[in-house]
Short mmCIF file of C-alpha atoms and ligand atoms in Angstrom, two decimals:
data_model
loop_
_atom_site.label_atom_id
_atom_site.label_comp_id
_atom_site.label_asym_id
_atom_site.label_seq_id
_atom_site.Cartn_x
_atom_site.Cartn_y
_atom_site.Cartn_z
CA MET A 1 82.17 -112.33 32.92
CA SER A 2 84.52 -111.55 30.07
CA ILE A 3 84.24 -113.64 26.92
CA TYR A 4 87.66 -115.14 27.61
CA GLU A 5 86.51 -116.64 30.90
CA LYS A 6 83.89 -118.74 29.08
CA TYR A 7 86.63 -120.78 27.46
CA GLU A 8 89.08 -123.38 28.59
CA THR A 9 92.59 -123.58 27.15
CA VAL A 10 93.77 -126.99 25.96
CA VAL A 11 97.46 -127.34 25.15
CA GLY A 12 99.79 -130.27 24.56
CA LEU A 13 103.55 -129.91 24.13
CA GLU A 14 106.04 -131.84 22.03
CA CYS A 15 109.61 -131.31 23.19
CA HIS A 16 112.74 -132.49 21.47
CA ILE A 17 115.75 -132.83 23.69
CA GLN A 18 119.20 -133.29 22.20
CA LEU A 19 121.17 -135.93 24.04
CA LEU A 20 124.62 -135.40 25.52
CA THR A 21 126.13 -138.41 23.82
CA ARG A 22 129.62 -138.23 22.37
CA THR A 23 128.52 -139.63 19.03
CA LYS A 24 125.41 -139.59 16.83
CA MET A 25 122.30 -141.76 17.10
CA TYR A 26 123.17 -144.24 14.35
CA SER A 27 126.86 -143.59 13.56
CA ASN A 28 130.08 -142.69 15.34
CA ASP A 29 130.31 -139.18 13.93
CA ALA A 30 130.88 -136.69 16.74
CA ALA A 31 127.68 -135.11 18.10
CA GLU A 32 129.17 -131.81 19.25
CA TYR A 33 127.64 -128.36 19.05
CA GLY A 34 129.45 -125.48 17.38
CA ALA A 35 131.98 -127.39 15.24
CA MET A 36 132.97 -126.01 11.81
CA PRO A 37 130.03 -126.69 9.45
CA ASN A 38 130.05 -130.08 7.70
CA THR A 39 133.07 -131.44 9.54
CA ASN A 40 131.29 -134.13 11.61
CA VAL A 41 129.89 -135.90 8.58
CA SER A 42 130.85 -139.38 7.49
CA VAL A 43 129.07 -141.24 4.70
CA VAL A 44 126.38 -142.24 7.22
CA SER A 45 125.48 -138.64 8.11
CA LEU A 46 125.58 -137.78 4.42
CA GLY A 47 123.12 -140.56 3.64
CA HIS A 48 125.25 -142.31 1.08
CA PRO A 49 123.62 -145.41 -0.37
CA GLY A 50 124.70 -148.70 1.10
CA THR A 51 125.76 -147.33 4.50
CA LEU A 52 124.31 -149.02 7.56
CA PRO A 53 123.07 -147.42 10.79
CA ARG A 54 124.00 -148.74 14.25
CA VAL A 55 122.14 -147.77 17.42
CA ASN A 56 123.97 -145.66 20.01
CA LYS A 57 123.89 -147.61 23.31
CA ARG A 58 124.29 -144.47 25.38
CA ALA A 59 121.15 -142.98 23.80
CA ILE A 60 119.17 -146.05 24.91
CA GLU A 61 120.53 -145.62 28.43
CA PHE A 62 119.52 -141.95 28.45
CA ALA A 63 116.00 -142.80 27.25
CA VAL A 64 115.65 -145.41 30.00
CA LYS A 65 116.93 -142.92 32.59
CA LEU A 66 114.32 -140.35 31.58
CA GLY A 67 111.67 -143.09 31.47
CA ILE A 68 112.41 -144.14 35.04
CA ALA A 69 112.51 -140.53 36.26
CA THR A 70 109.08 -139.84 34.71
CA LYS A 71 107.61 -143.13 36.01
CA SER A 72 106.94 -144.26 32.44
CA THR A 73 106.43 -147.81 31.26
CA ILE A 74 109.55 -148.87 29.39
CA THR A 75 109.08 -150.86 26.21
CA THR A 76 110.88 -154.19 25.98
CA GLU A 77 111.08 -154.61 22.22
CA ASN A 78 112.01 -151.34 20.58
CA GLN A 79 111.60 -151.10 16.84
CA PHE A 80 112.81 -148.26 14.72
CA ALA A 81 110.81 -146.83 11.84
CA ARG A 82 111.44 -144.75 8.78
CA LYS A 83 109.57 -141.47 8.52
CA ASN A 84 109.81 -140.47 4.89
CA TYR A 85 109.93 -136.91 3.67
CA PHE A 86 112.02 -134.82 1.35
CA TYR A 87 114.01 -131.86 2.55
CA ALA A 88 117.41 -130.43 1.68
CA ASP A 89 118.79 -130.97 5.18
CA LEU A 90 117.71 -134.63 5.24
CA PRO A 91 120.10 -136.40 2.88
CA LYS A 92 118.69 -139.90 3.42
CA GLY A 93 115.18 -138.78 2.49
CA TYR A 94 113.86 -140.25 5.73
CA GLN A 95 114.34 -139.90 9.46
CA ILE A 96 114.94 -142.98 11.59
CA THR A 97 112.53 -142.62 14.50
CA GLN A 98 110.14 -144.82 16.49
CA ASP A 99 106.53 -145.21 15.48
CA LYS A 100 104.51 -148.02 17.06
CA THR A 101 106.91 -148.89 19.88
CA PRO A 102 108.11 -145.70 21.60
CA ILE A 103 110.65 -146.57 24.29
CA CYS A 104 108.52 -144.94 27.03
CA THR A 105 104.75 -144.68 27.40
CA GLY A 106 102.58 -143.19 30.13
CA GLY A 107 104.49 -141.51 32.89
CA PHE A 108 104.14 -137.97 34.15
CA ILE A 109 106.03 -134.87 35.21
CA SER A 110 104.83 -132.91 38.23
CA PHE A 111 105.94 -129.51 39.45
CA LYS A 112 104.96 -126.59 41.62
CA MET A 113 103.25 -123.50 40.27
CA LYS A 114 104.11 -120.00 41.53
CA ASP A 115 101.10 -119.99 43.87
CA GLY A 116 102.38 -123.20 45.49
CA SER A 117 99.82 -125.51 43.88
CA GLU A 118 101.00 -128.79 42.38
CA LYS A 119 100.43 -129.59 38.70
CA GLN A 120 100.87 -132.93 37.01
CA ILE A 121 101.29 -133.29 33.26
CA ASN A 122 100.76 -136.78 31.86
CA LEU A 123 102.97 -138.01 29.07
CA ILE A 124 101.74 -139.91 26.03
CA ARG A 125 105.16 -141.12 24.96
CA ILE A 126 108.89 -140.55 24.77
CA HIS A 127 110.59 -141.88 21.66
CA MET A 128 114.11 -141.97 20.23
CA GLU A 129 114.99 -140.44 16.90
CA GLU A 130 117.67 -138.58 14.99
CA ASP A 131 117.86 -134.90 14.18
CA ALA A 132 118.03 -133.44 10.67
CA GLY A 133 120.75 -131.08 9.46
CA LYS A 134 120.39 -127.33 9.70
CA SER A 135 119.32 -125.02 6.88
CA MET A 136 120.56 -121.48 7.38
CA HIS A 137 118.65 -118.79 5.53
CA ASP A 138 120.20 -115.72 7.13
CA ILE A 139 123.94 -116.06 6.47
CA ASP A 140 124.20 -115.59 2.71
CA PRO A 141 121.98 -112.94 1.09
CA PHE A 142 121.03 -115.18 -1.83
CA GLU A 143 121.64 -118.79 -0.92
CA THR A 144 120.43 -121.11 1.79
CA LEU A 145 123.39 -122.82 3.44
CA ILE A 146 123.25 -126.33 4.84
CA ASP A 147 125.22 -127.71 7.77
CA LEU A 148 124.88 -131.48 8.16
CA ASN A 149 126.80 -131.67 11.46
CA ARG A 150 123.48 -131.94 13.25
CA ALA A 151 122.14 -134.63 10.91
CA GLY A 152 121.87 -137.81 12.95
CA THR A 153 122.37 -136.35 16.43
CA PRO A 154 120.29 -138.25 19.00
CA LEU A 155 117.00 -136.83 20.21
CA LEU A 156 114.30 -137.86 22.62
CA GLU A 157 110.86 -136.51 21.82
CA ILE A 158 108.57 -136.06 24.82
CA VAL A 159 104.88 -135.82 23.90
CA THR A 160 102.41 -134.75 26.58
CA GLN A 161 98.67 -135.23 26.92
CA PRO A 162 96.72 -132.00 26.27
CA ASP A 163 96.91 -131.25 30.00
CA PHE A 164 98.01 -127.62 30.00
CA ARG A 165 95.35 -125.04 30.85
CA GLY A 166 97.45 -121.99 30.03
CA GLY A 167 100.82 -120.56 29.11
CA GLU A 168 102.05 -120.27 32.67
CA GLU A 169 101.74 -124.03 33.19
CA ALA A 170 103.73 -124.66 30.01
CA TYR A 171 106.44 -122.33 31.28
CA ALA A 172 106.62 -124.12 34.62
CA TYR A 173 106.62 -127.53 32.90
CA LEU A 174 109.52 -126.60 30.62
CA ASN A 175 111.51 -125.43 33.62
CA GLU A 176 110.88 -128.78 35.26
CA VAL A 177 111.87 -130.70 32.11
CA ARG A 178 115.09 -128.73 31.90
CA LYS A 179 115.82 -129.30 35.58
CA LEU A 180 115.15 -133.01 35.18
CA VAL A 181 117.31 -133.58 32.08
CA ARG A 182 120.14 -131.64 33.69
CA TYR A 183 119.92 -133.69 36.89
CA LEU A 184 119.96 -136.84 34.77
CA ASP A 185 122.87 -135.55 32.69
CA VAL A 186 121.12 -136.52 29.48
CA CYS A 187 120.78 -133.05 27.91
CA ASP A 188 122.24 -129.62 28.66
CA GLY A 189 118.76 -128.10 28.44
CA ASN A 190 120.00 -125.10 26.51
CA MET A 191 117.07 -123.73 24.52
CA GLU A 192 119.11 -120.98 22.85
CA GLU A 193 121.49 -123.51 21.32
CA GLY A 194 118.52 -125.62 20.31
CA SER A 195 119.23 -128.58 22.55
CA LEU A 196 115.71 -128.24 23.97
CA ARG A 197 113.02 -127.40 21.41
CA CYS A 198 109.32 -127.26 21.82
CA ASP A 199 106.14 -127.10 19.71
CA ALA A 200 102.71 -126.42 21.15
CA ASN A 201 99.33 -127.78 20.02
CA ILE A 202 96.78 -125.22 21.06
CA SER A 203 92.98 -125.17 21.08
CA VAL A 204 90.15 -123.72 23.15
CA ARG A 205 86.69 -125.02 24.07
CA LEU A 206 83.74 -123.79 26.09
CA LYS A 207 84.18 -124.65 29.76
CA GLY A 208 82.43 -127.93 30.56
CA SER A 209 82.62 -129.14 26.97
CA LYS A 210 84.06 -132.62 26.45
CA GLU A 211 85.00 -132.20 22.81
CA TYR A 212 88.25 -130.65 21.73
CA GLY A 213 88.24 -127.53 19.59
CA LYS A 214 90.14 -127.24 16.31
CA ARG A 215 93.82 -126.84 17.06
CA THR A 216 96.80 -125.01 15.67
CA GLU A 217 100.42 -126.01 16.09
CA VAL A 218 102.86 -123.25 16.99
CA LYS A 219 106.57 -123.61 16.24
CA ASN A 220 109.78 -121.59 16.50
CA MET A 221 109.61 -120.49 20.08
CA ASN A 222 113.18 -120.16 21.29
CA SER A 223 112.67 -119.51 24.98
CA PHE A 224 110.39 -120.78 27.73
CA ARG A 225 108.94 -117.30 28.10
CA ASN A 226 108.11 -117.23 24.39
CA VAL A 227 106.27 -120.55 24.65
CA GLN A 228 104.13 -118.97 27.34
CA ARG A 229 103.60 -115.80 25.29
CA ALA A 230 102.75 -117.76 22.14
CA ILE A 231 100.15 -119.86 23.96
CA ASP A 232 98.55 -116.85 25.63
CA TYR A 233 98.42 -114.95 22.34
CA GLU A 234 97.09 -117.91 20.37
CA VAL A 235 94.33 -118.63 22.91
CA LYS A 236 93.11 -115.05 22.73
CA ARG A 237 93.28 -115.08 18.92
CA GLN A 238 91.24 -118.29 18.72
CA ILE A 239 88.58 -117.07 21.15
CA ASP A 240 88.24 -113.80 19.22
CA ILE A 241 87.67 -115.74 15.98
CA ILE A 242 85.10 -118.08 17.53
CA GLU A 243 83.27 -115.21 19.25
CA ALA A 244 83.11 -113.37 15.91
CA GLY A 245 81.44 -116.42 14.37
CA GLY A 246 84.52 -117.66 12.52
CA GLU A 247 86.24 -121.01 12.44
CA ILE A 248 89.76 -121.95 13.48
CA ALA A 249 91.91 -123.00 10.53
CA VAL A 250 93.88 -126.15 11.31
CA GLU A 251 97.39 -125.02 10.50
CA THR A 252 101.00 -124.69 11.56
CA ARG A 253 101.88 -121.24 12.84
CA SER A 254 105.09 -119.53 13.79
CA PHE A 255 105.74 -117.24 16.75
CA ASP A 256 106.97 -113.72 16.12
CA ALA A 257 108.89 -112.85 19.28
CA VAL A 258 109.24 -109.16 18.42
CA ASN A 259 105.50 -108.51 18.13
CA GLY A 260 104.40 -111.29 20.47
CA THR A 261 102.06 -112.67 17.80
CA THR A 262 101.70 -115.84 15.71
CA PHE A 263 101.34 -116.08 11.93
CA SER A 264 100.36 -118.86 9.56
CA LEU A 265 103.16 -120.99 8.07
CA ARG A 266 101.20 -123.70 6.26
CA SER A 267 97.83 -125.36 6.25
CA LYS A 268 97.46 -128.77 7.83
CA GLU A 269 94.23 -129.64 5.99
CA SER A 270 96.07 -132.22 3.92
CA ALA A 271 97.55 -134.51 6.53
CA ASN A 272 101.19 -135.42 6.00
CA ASP A 273 101.73 -138.98 4.91
CA TYR A 274 105.14 -140.02 6.10
CA ARG A 275 104.69 -143.64 5.05
CA TYR A 276 106.15 -145.00 8.25
CA PHE A 277 107.52 -148.52 7.96
CA PRO A 278 109.88 -150.59 10.12
CA GLU A 279 113.53 -149.70 9.56
CA PRO A 280 114.91 -152.76 7.74
CA ASP A 281 118.56 -151.97 8.56
CA LEU A 282 118.17 -152.10 12.35
CA GLN A 283 117.36 -155.03 14.62
CA PRO A 284 114.85 -154.27 17.37
CA VAL A 285 116.62 -153.23 20.59
CA MET A 286 115.61 -155.34 23.59
CA VAL A 287 115.49 -153.53 26.94
CA THR A 288 115.46 -156.15 29.69
CA LYS A 289 114.18 -155.82 33.26
CA GLU A 290 117.73 -156.41 34.51
CA TYR A 291 119.02 -153.57 32.38
CA ILE A 292 116.33 -151.21 33.69
CA GLU A 293 117.27 -152.25 37.25
CA THR A 294 120.94 -151.45 36.59
CA VAL A 295 120.11 -148.01 35.22
CA LYS A 296 117.77 -147.38 38.15
CA ASN A 297 120.48 -148.24 40.66
CA ASN A 298 122.83 -145.72 39.08
CA LEU A 299 120.31 -142.90 38.86
CA PRO A 300 121.40 -139.64 40.55
CA PRO A 301 119.11 -138.10 43.19
CA LEU A 302 116.16 -136.41 41.47
CA PRO A 303 114.97 -132.88 42.25
CA ASN A 304 111.53 -133.92 43.49
CA ASP A 305 112.98 -136.58 45.81
CA LEU A 306 115.48 -134.09 47.23
CA TYR A 307 112.71 -131.51 47.69
CA GLU A 308 110.71 -134.10 49.62
CA LYS A 309 113.71 -134.99 51.78
CA TYR A 310 114.57 -131.36 52.53
CA THR A 311 111.04 -130.39 53.52
CA LYS A 312 110.01 -133.60 55.33
CA GLU A 313 113.23 -134.90 56.90
CA LEU A 314 115.28 -131.74 57.32
CA LYS A 315 112.18 -129.60 58.02
CA LEU A 316 113.32 -126.81 55.72
CA ASN A 317 110.62 -124.52 54.36
CA ASP A 318 109.30 -124.78 50.77
CA TYR A 319 111.24 -121.75 49.63
CA ASP A 320 114.60 -123.03 50.88
CA ALA A 321 113.94 -126.49 49.47
CA SER A 322 113.08 -125.20 46.01
CA ILE A 323 116.10 -122.88 45.83
CA LEU A 324 118.43 -125.67 46.97
CA THR A 325 117.09 -128.15 44.40
CA GLU A 326 116.90 -125.73 41.46
CA LEU A 327 120.39 -126.66 40.28
CA LYS A 328 121.82 -130.13 40.62
CA GLU A 329 125.34 -128.93 41.47
CA ILE A 330 124.02 -126.75 44.31
CA ALA A 331 121.89 -129.61 45.61
CA LEU A 332 124.86 -132.00 45.57
CA TYR A 333 126.99 -129.44 47.42
CA PHE A 334 124.26 -129.03 50.03
CA ASN A 335 123.84 -132.82 50.24
CA GLU A 336 127.49 -133.20 51.14
CA LEU A 337 127.33 -130.31 53.59
CA ILE A 338 124.49 -131.90 55.57
CA SER A 339 126.54 -135.08 55.94
CA HIS A 340 128.90 -132.97 58.11
CA THR A 341 126.40 -130.93 60.15
CA LYS A 342 123.03 -131.43 61.78
CA ASN A 343 122.24 -127.71 61.75
CA TYR A 344 120.27 -127.94 58.48
CA LYS A 345 118.78 -124.47 58.62
CA ALA A 346 122.21 -122.90 59.04
CA ALA A 347 123.57 -125.12 56.25
CA ALA A 348 120.74 -123.99 53.95
CA ASN A 349 121.43 -120.34 54.75
CA TRP A 350 125.15 -120.64 54.15
CA VAL A 351 124.60 -122.21 50.74
CA MET A 352 121.73 -119.93 49.67
CA VAL A 353 123.19 -116.69 50.97
CA ASN A 354 126.98 -116.81 51.27
CA VAL A 355 127.97 -119.43 48.71
CA LYS A 356 125.43 -118.45 46.06
CA SER A 357 126.11 -114.71 46.34
CA PHE A 358 129.82 -115.35 45.97
CA LEU A 359 129.20 -117.48 42.87
CA ASN A 360 126.83 -114.92 41.35
CA GLU A 361 128.93 -111.86 42.10
CA ASN A 362 132.10 -113.43 40.75
CA ALA A 363 130.51 -115.42 37.91
CA VAL A 364 132.08 -118.60 39.27
CA HIS A 365 130.56 -122.04 38.68
CA ILE A 366 130.16 -124.11 41.82
CA ASP A 367 132.46 -126.76 40.35
CA ASN A 368 135.25 -124.18 40.65
CA PHE A 369 134.26 -122.98 44.11
CA PRO A 370 137.33 -123.63 46.27
CA VAL A 371 135.66 -124.06 49.68
CA LYS A 372 134.65 -127.66 50.39
CA PRO A 373 131.29 -128.36 52.07
CA LYS A 374 133.14 -129.76 55.10
CA ALA A 375 134.75 -126.33 55.70
CA ILE A 376 131.30 -124.68 55.72
CA ALA A 377 130.20 -127.27 58.28
CA ASP A 378 133.26 -126.34 60.36
CA ILE A 379 132.24 -122.66 60.28
CA ILE A 380 128.72 -123.59 61.39
CA ALA A 381 130.19 -125.67 64.25
CA LEU A 382 132.40 -122.74 65.37
CA ILE A 383 129.38 -120.43 65.42
CA ASP A 384 127.19 -122.94 67.23
CA ALA A 385 129.91 -123.46 69.86
CA GLY A 386 129.97 -119.71 70.47
CA LYS A 387 133.58 -119.47 69.28
CA ILE A 388 132.89 -116.98 66.51
CA GLY A 389 130.06 -114.60 65.76
CA HIS A 390 127.96 -114.96 62.63
CA THR A 391 128.93 -111.54 61.29
CA ALA A 392 132.65 -112.17 61.69
CA ALA A 393 132.19 -115.60 60.15
CA SER A 394 130.52 -114.33 56.99
CA GLN A 395 132.42 -111.08 56.61
CA LYS A 396 135.93 -112.18 57.58
CA LEU A 397 136.29 -115.94 57.88
CA PHE A 398 134.36 -116.90 54.72
CA PRO A 399 136.37 -114.62 52.38
CA ALA A 400 139.58 -115.78 54.09
CA LEU A 401 138.64 -119.40 53.44
CA ILE A 402 137.98 -118.67 49.78
CA ALA A 403 141.47 -117.16 49.56
CA ASN A 404 143.10 -119.99 51.57
CA PRO A 405 140.94 -123.07 51.02
CA SER A 406 143.64 -125.42 52.29
CA LYS A 407 143.64 -123.92 55.80
CA SER A 408 141.10 -125.05 58.37
CA ALA A 409 138.33 -122.70 59.44
CA GLU A 410 139.56 -122.73 63.01
CA THR A 411 143.17 -121.87 62.06
CA LEU A 412 141.98 -118.97 59.94
CA ALA A 413 139.64 -117.74 62.68
CA THR A 414 142.61 -117.72 65.08
CA GLU A 415 144.81 -115.91 62.56
CA LEU A 416 142.05 -113.37 61.98
CA ASP A 417 141.77 -112.96 65.74
CA ILE A 418 138.00 -113.37 65.71
CA ILE A 419 137.73 -116.21 68.20
CA GLN A 420 135.26 -115.00 70.78
CA ASN A 421 135.88 -115.04 74.44
CA SER A 422 133.25 -117.18 76.09
CA ASN A 423 135.18 -117.51 79.32
CA SER A 424 132.57 -116.40 81.86
CA ASN A 425 135.07 -115.33 84.50
CA GLU A 426 136.85 -112.94 82.18
CA ILE A 427 133.59 -111.61 80.77
CA GLN A 428 132.12 -111.25 84.26
CA ALA A 429 134.90 -108.79 85.15
CA LEU A 430 134.07 -106.69 82.09
CA VAL A 431 130.36 -106.86 82.92
CA GLU A 432 130.94 -105.45 86.37
CA GLN A 433 133.14 -102.73 84.94
CA ALA A 434 130.46 -101.78 82.41
CA VAL A 435 127.54 -101.84 84.81
CA ASN A 436 129.36 -99.75 87.41
CA LYS A 437 130.01 -97.10 84.81
CA PHE A 438 126.31 -96.07 84.73
CA PRO A 439 124.91 -96.33 88.30
CA GLU A 440 121.84 -94.19 87.53
CA LYS A 441 120.97 -96.41 84.54
CA ILE A 442 120.88 -99.46 86.82
CA THR A 443 118.07 -97.88 88.78
CA GLU A 444 116.21 -96.96 85.60
CA TYR A 445 116.57 -100.52 84.37
CA ARG A 446 115.26 -101.92 87.61
CA ASN A 447 112.34 -99.50 87.40
CA GLY A 448 111.31 -101.13 84.14
CA LYS A 449 113.38 -99.56 81.37
CA VAL A 450 114.54 -102.96 80.15
CA GLY A 451 115.68 -101.55 76.82
CA LEU A 452 118.78 -100.32 78.65
CA LEU A 453 120.10 -103.87 78.54
CA GLY A 454 121.50 -103.09 75.08
CA LEU A 455 123.53 -100.19 76.46
CA PHE A 456 125.31 -102.42 78.97
CA VAL A 457 125.84 -105.25 76.50
CA GLY A 458 127.27 -102.77 74.00
CA GLU A 459 129.64 -101.45 76.61
CA VAL A 460 130.90 -104.95 77.45
CA MET A 461 131.41 -105.72 73.76
CA LYS A 462 133.40 -102.51 73.45
CA LEU A 463 135.56 -103.37 76.47
CA SER A 464 136.21 -106.84 75.01
CA LYS A 465 137.09 -105.30 71.62
CA GLY A 466 134.21 -107.22 70.12
CA LYS A 467 135.53 -110.58 71.10
CA ALA A 468 133.19 -111.53 73.90
CA ASP A 469 130.49 -114.03 72.98
CA PRO A 470 127.34 -111.85 72.84
CA LYS A 471 125.18 -114.71 74.10
CA VAL A 472 127.28 -115.05 77.25
CA VAL A 473 127.44 -111.28 77.68
CA ASN A 474 123.68 -110.97 77.47
CA LEU A 475 123.21 -113.59 80.11
CA LEU A 476 125.79 -112.21 82.52
CA VAL A 477 124.62 -108.59 82.16
CA LYS A 478 121.06 -109.61 82.93
CA GLU A 479 122.19 -111.53 85.99
CA GLN A 480 124.29 -108.62 87.18
CA LEU A 481 121.46 -106.09 86.79
CA GLU A 482 118.97 -108.29 88.55
CA LYS A 483 121.25 -108.88 91.56
CA ASN A 484 119.92 -107.44 94.84
MN1 MN B 1 110.22 -135.58 16.26
#
């Protein structure tokens, strides 16, 4: 057994998600990304004395949405608190956050791991707060520049229990969080633009031990993959220190993505004292049962519920169900499609293969995809009725529909001249013609060379110029060969 196998990894994650509200958490300054620096800053964002904060209603709604989706308990009386610290990008000298009454407690997020196993991560809390401004150290060679556009933008902080047993679980969890906030339309989930940020608290302990080891906090990981890499590196580093007889320094570390390592930022030995106290300028926000009910009734379908429906009700396999629920827009497209067809497997294939490849190859977002789900259902119906073949449908009809989305599938199929002949009488004549062409092959077939069936079918297809329904042809050729 390697030394690493003696230890168990214990990780908890703190994620900040930036909310897709139009305005900031406590003022009506615009909360947009990418504006000219310091243009979305009124006296409130600048922390001028005497200004008063007001709570953004939409941010409360978003917090409740996420709370319901994670099966959290939602707090009735929500107080805000001041977290005091000094920093150049924090003009007020404090952050308005929640301390003793986070809007959500408990709750969990569950997801599938690559090997198909299910993992559940329990949440300690989700609370509302505001973001600080941004200090930029890499634009001017001598000065640090400050952009206060971000100061006051609404955040939800999701704090998990130390339930992760490795980097891969953290990676899968973050994917699930992103999927969830995108389904809920509360956050764009874009880690590169900083709208989803994550810190990891990492420690190790001997397997079977009940006590936690000393932990480090790792920051500045700007992709899900880097969170996984940072955890895996940090776990190995800690085990190496312990095995060499050393002790883990309780500290904040930063991830170096180039080298895949972590390095010390500052010691945590002296605990921060933020002097939390209730925000005197804000009334507590009351979240009533009726309000929660209203939000619940307007909740969009959630990925896990759709997954359940697709596998249990529609009997799709796990792979299809997870691909179809990966992106909300794809899932909604598929949802509408299956309201027009009962052939769920075919519907899944059309979306996963034809629609998705078109979107990928042409870099088109599904919102701009011209073919309506109903038209895909019409194609499926034409195939199922034997009127067109699958190959002609995907190679000719589908591109034609994309070019002429206002025409019906059937009209286009007629114009393309791909409607199959399934008239048995007409096909029967061609079958006889084809079979009579190879009298010696008939004998061979009857003597057991059944593979010759393909030869006759191919001949009929040729005679029909590819327009005979292959299913009907197969049947009739077999009948013909087995006569007498
Ligand atoms: Mn925070």
